Short mmCIF file of C-alpha atoms and ligand atoms in Angstrom, two decimals:
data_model
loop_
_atom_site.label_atom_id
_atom_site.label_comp_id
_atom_site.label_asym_id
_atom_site.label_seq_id
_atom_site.Cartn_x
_atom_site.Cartn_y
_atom_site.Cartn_z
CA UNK A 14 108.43 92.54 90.35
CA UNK A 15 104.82 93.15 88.77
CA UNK A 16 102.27 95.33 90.83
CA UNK A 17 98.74 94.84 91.34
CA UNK A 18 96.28 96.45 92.36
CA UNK A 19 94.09 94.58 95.07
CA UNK A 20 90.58 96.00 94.86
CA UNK A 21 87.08 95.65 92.90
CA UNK A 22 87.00 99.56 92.36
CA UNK A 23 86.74 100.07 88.30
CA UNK A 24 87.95 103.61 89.13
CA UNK A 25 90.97 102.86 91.71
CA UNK A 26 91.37 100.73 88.40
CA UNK A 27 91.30 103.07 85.81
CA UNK A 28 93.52 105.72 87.31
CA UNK A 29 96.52 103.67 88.45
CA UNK A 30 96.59 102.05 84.88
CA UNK A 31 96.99 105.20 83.50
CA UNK A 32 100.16 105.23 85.01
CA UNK A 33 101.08 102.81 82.88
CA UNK A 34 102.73 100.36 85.80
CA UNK A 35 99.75 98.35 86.33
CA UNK A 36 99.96 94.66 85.58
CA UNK A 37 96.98 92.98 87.04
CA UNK A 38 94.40 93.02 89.56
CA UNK A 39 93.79 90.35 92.76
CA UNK A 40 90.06 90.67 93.94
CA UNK A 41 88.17 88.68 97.00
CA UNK A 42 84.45 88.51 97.94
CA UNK A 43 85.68 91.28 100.57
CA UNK A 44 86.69 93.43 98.02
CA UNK A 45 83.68 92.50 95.60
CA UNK A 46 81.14 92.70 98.10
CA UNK A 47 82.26 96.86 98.88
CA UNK A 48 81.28 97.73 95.24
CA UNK A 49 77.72 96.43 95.89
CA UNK A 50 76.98 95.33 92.31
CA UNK A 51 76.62 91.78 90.51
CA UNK A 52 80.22 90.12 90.64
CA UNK A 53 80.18 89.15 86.97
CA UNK A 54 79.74 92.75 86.32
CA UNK A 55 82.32 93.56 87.94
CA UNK A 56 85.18 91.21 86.99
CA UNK A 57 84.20 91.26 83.28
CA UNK A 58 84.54 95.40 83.19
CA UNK A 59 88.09 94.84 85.40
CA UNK A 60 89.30 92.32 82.71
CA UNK A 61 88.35 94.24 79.63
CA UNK A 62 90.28 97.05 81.58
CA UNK A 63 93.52 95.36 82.64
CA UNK A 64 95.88 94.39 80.09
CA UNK A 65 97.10 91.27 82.70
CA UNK A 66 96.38 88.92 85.24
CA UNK A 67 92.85 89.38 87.13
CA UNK A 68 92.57 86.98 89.57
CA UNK A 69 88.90 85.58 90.79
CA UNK A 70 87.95 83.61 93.78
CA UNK A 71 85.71 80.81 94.10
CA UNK A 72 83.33 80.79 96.87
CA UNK A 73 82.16 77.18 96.69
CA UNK A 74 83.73 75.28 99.69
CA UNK A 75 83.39 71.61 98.26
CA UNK A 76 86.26 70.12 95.69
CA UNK A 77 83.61 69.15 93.33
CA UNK A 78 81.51 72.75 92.99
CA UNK A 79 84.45 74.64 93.30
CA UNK A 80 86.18 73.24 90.41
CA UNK A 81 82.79 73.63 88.47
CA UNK A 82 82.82 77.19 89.80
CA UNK A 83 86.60 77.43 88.48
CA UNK A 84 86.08 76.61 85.19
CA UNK A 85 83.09 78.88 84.84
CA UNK A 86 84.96 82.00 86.27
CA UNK A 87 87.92 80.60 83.48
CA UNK A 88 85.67 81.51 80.83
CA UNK A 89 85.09 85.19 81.39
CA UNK A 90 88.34 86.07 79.66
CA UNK A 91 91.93 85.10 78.60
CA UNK A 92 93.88 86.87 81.42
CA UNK A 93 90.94 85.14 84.02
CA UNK A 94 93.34 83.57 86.75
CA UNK A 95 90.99 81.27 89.41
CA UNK A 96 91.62 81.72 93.17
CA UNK A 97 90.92 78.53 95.27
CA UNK A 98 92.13 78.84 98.91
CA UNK A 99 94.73 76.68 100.37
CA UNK A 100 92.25 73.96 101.81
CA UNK A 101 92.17 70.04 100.97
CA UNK A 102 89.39 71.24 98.91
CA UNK A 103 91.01 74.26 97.18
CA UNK A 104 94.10 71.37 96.17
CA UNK A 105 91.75 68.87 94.71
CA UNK A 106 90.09 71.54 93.08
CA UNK A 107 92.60 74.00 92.12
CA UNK A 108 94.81 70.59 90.74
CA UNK A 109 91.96 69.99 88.30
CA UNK A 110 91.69 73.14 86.85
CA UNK A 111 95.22 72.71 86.69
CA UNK A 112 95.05 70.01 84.85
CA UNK A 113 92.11 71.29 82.25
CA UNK A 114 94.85 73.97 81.64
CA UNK A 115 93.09 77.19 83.13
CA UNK A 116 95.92 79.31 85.61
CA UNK A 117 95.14 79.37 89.38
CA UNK A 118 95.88 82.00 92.32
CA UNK A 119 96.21 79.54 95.47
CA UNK A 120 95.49 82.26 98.33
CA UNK A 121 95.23 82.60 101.92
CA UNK A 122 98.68 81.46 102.09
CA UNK A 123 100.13 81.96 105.39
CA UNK A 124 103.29 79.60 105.72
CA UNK A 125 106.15 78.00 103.72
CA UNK A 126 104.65 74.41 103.83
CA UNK A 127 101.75 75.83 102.14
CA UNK A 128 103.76 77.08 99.72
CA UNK A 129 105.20 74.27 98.69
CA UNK A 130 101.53 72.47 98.40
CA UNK A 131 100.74 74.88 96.34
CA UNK A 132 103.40 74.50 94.00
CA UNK A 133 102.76 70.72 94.17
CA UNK A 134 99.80 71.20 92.20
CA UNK A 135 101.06 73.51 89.96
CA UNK A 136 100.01 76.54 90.88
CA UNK A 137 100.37 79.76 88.65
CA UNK A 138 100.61 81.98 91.65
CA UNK A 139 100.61 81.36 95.03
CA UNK A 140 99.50 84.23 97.40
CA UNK A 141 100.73 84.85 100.84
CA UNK A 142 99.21 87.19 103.03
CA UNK A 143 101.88 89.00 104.67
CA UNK A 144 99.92 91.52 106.80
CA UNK A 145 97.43 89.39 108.16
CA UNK A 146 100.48 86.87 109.74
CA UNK A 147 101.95 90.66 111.00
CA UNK A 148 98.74 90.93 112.56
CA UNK A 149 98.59 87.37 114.20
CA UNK A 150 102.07 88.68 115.86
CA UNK A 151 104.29 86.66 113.45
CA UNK A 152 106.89 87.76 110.48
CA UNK A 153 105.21 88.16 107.23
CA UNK A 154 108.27 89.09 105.49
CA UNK A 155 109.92 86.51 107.45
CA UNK A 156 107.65 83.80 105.83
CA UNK A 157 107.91 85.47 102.39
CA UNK A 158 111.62 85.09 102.12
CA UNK A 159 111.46 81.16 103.45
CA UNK A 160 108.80 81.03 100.55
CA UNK A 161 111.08 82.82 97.68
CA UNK A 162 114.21 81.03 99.02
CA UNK A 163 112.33 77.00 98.82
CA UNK A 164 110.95 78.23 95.34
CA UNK A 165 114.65 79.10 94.16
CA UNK A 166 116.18 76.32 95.74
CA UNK A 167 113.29 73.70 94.40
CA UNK A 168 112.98 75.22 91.08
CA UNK A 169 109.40 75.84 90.99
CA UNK A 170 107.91 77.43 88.75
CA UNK A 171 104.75 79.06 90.64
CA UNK A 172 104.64 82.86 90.83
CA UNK A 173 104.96 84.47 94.89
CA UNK A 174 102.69 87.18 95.22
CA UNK A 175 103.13 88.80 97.81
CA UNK A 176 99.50 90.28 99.31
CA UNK A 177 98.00 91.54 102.26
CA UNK A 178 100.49 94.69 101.62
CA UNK A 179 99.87 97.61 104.08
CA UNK A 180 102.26 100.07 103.54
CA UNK A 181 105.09 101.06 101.13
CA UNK A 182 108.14 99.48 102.81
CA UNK A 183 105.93 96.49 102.68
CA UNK A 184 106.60 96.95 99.01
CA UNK A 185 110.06 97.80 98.84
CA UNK A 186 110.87 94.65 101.46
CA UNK A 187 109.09 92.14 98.92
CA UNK A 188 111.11 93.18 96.46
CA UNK A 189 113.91 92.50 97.71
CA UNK A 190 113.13 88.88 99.13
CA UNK A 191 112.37 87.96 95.51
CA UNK A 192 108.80 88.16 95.06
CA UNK A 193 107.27 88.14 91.30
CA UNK A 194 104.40 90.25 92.06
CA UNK A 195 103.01 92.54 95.08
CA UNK A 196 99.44 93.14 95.43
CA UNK A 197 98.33 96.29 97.20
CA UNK A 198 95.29 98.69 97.73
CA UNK A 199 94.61 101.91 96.09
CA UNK A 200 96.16 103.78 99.30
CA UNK A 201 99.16 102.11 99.35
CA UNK A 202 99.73 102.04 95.62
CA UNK A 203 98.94 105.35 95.33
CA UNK A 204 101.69 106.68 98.43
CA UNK A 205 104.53 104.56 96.04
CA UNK A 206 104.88 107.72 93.92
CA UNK A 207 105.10 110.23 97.22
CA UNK A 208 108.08 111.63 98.06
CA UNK A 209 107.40 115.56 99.93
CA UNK A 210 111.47 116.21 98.12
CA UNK A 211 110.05 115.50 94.89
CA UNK A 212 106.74 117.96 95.77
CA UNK A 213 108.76 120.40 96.85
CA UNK A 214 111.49 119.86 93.87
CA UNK A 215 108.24 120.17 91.31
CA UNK A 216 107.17 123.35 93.29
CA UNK A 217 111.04 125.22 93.36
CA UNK A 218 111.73 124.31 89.50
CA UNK A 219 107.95 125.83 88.23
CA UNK A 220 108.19 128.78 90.72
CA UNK A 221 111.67 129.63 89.24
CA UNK A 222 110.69 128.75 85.76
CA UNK A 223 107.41 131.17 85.94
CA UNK A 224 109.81 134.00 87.55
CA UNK A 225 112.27 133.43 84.38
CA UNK A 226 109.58 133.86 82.02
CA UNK A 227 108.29 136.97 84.19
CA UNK A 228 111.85 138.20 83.88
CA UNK A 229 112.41 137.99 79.93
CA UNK A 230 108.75 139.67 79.46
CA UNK A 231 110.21 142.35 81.25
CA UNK A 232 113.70 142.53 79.40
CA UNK A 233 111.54 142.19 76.06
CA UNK A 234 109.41 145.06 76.76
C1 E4P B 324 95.02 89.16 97.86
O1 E4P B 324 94.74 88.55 96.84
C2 E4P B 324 94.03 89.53 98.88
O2 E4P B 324 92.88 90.01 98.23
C3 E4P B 324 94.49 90.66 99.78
O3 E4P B 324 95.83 91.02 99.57
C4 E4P B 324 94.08 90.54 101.20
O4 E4P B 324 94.53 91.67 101.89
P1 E4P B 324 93.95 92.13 103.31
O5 E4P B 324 94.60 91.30 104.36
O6 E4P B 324 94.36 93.57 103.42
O7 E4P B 324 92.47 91.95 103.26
#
């Protein structure tokens, strides 16, 4: 499974890719609109910065604009992937970018028969949002394993990323229904690589190497 990071931050950015497990980036006007700047700004530096898919969403809510708006967001970069939201308009749109060739993010994906639209149109990635159907007192995972499974089954070929992550086991649970990717904020990418046995594992190994080292000063002396 690939991870994302889902934010407009150029430094959230920067630091997590210098772990070296960063694959691509999912921004939304949300997420844009925080960093207070010009939006080309922003998603040019994030795609000259991730070596991977950086996914852009139109804001245009009629077929005909949006696709104009798709193609122009296309041309930024290489690894530019459009996001058109799961609306009649977002299909007729999103199938003729498809269809000029440029890769599309369908997102605000919130049930299987979506899914399956999405990969109708051939889709590059389709995103559901698991947290925000948690929050509407329904199963996100639930709904991301019924998407994984139909995708299997079917054959398709569209990529589930799985979004809207809020915590860790969030995560861990996508991975195991079969997503390709998770998308996930700075916090919650950043508490993947906690573990208080492994702090206190780093802190018992340094203290005992620093009291060896104390120990054969001495004994040289
Ligand atoms: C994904 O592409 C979306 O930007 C994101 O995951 C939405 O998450 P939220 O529900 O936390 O806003």
């Amino acid at each position: 499974m690939r991870l994302f990071l889902d934010t407009a931050n150029i430094e959230e950015i920067r630091e997590i890719n210098r772990w070296g497990v960063l694959s691509g980036v999912t921004t939304n006007p949300t997420l844009v609109f925080k960093e207070a700047i010009d939006p080309e700004q922003v998603w040019k530096e994030i795609l000259a910065e991730v070596d991977g898919d950086v996914s852009l969403e139109t804001t245009e809510p009629e077929a005909a604009a949006m696709y104009e708006e798709g193609k122009h967001l296309a041309t930024f970069a290489d690894n530019a992937v459009v996001k058109v939201p799961m609306t009649p308009a977002g299909l007729e749109a999103g199938k003729r970018l498809v269809d000029d060739g440029i890769r599309i993010n369908v997102t605000l994906v919130f049930s299987p028969a979506q899914a399956i639209l999405a990969a109708e149109i051939g889709a590059y990635i389709v995103s559901p949002f698991l947290g925000r159907i948690d929050d509407a007192a329904a199963d996100g995972m639930h709904a991301l394993r019924q998407m994984c499974e139909i995708y299997d089954v079917q054959g398709y070929q569209t990529q589930v990323l799985a979004a809207s992550l809020r915590h860790p086991m969030h995560v861990v649970e996508a991975a195991l229904c079969g997503a390709d990717i998770a998308t996930m904020p700075y916090d919650v990418f950043s508490k993947l690589v906690k573990h208080p046995l492994t702090d206190a594992g780093v802190e018992k190994f340094l203290a005992d190497w620093r009291e060896l080292k104390q120990k054969l000063g001495k004994e040289g002396a």
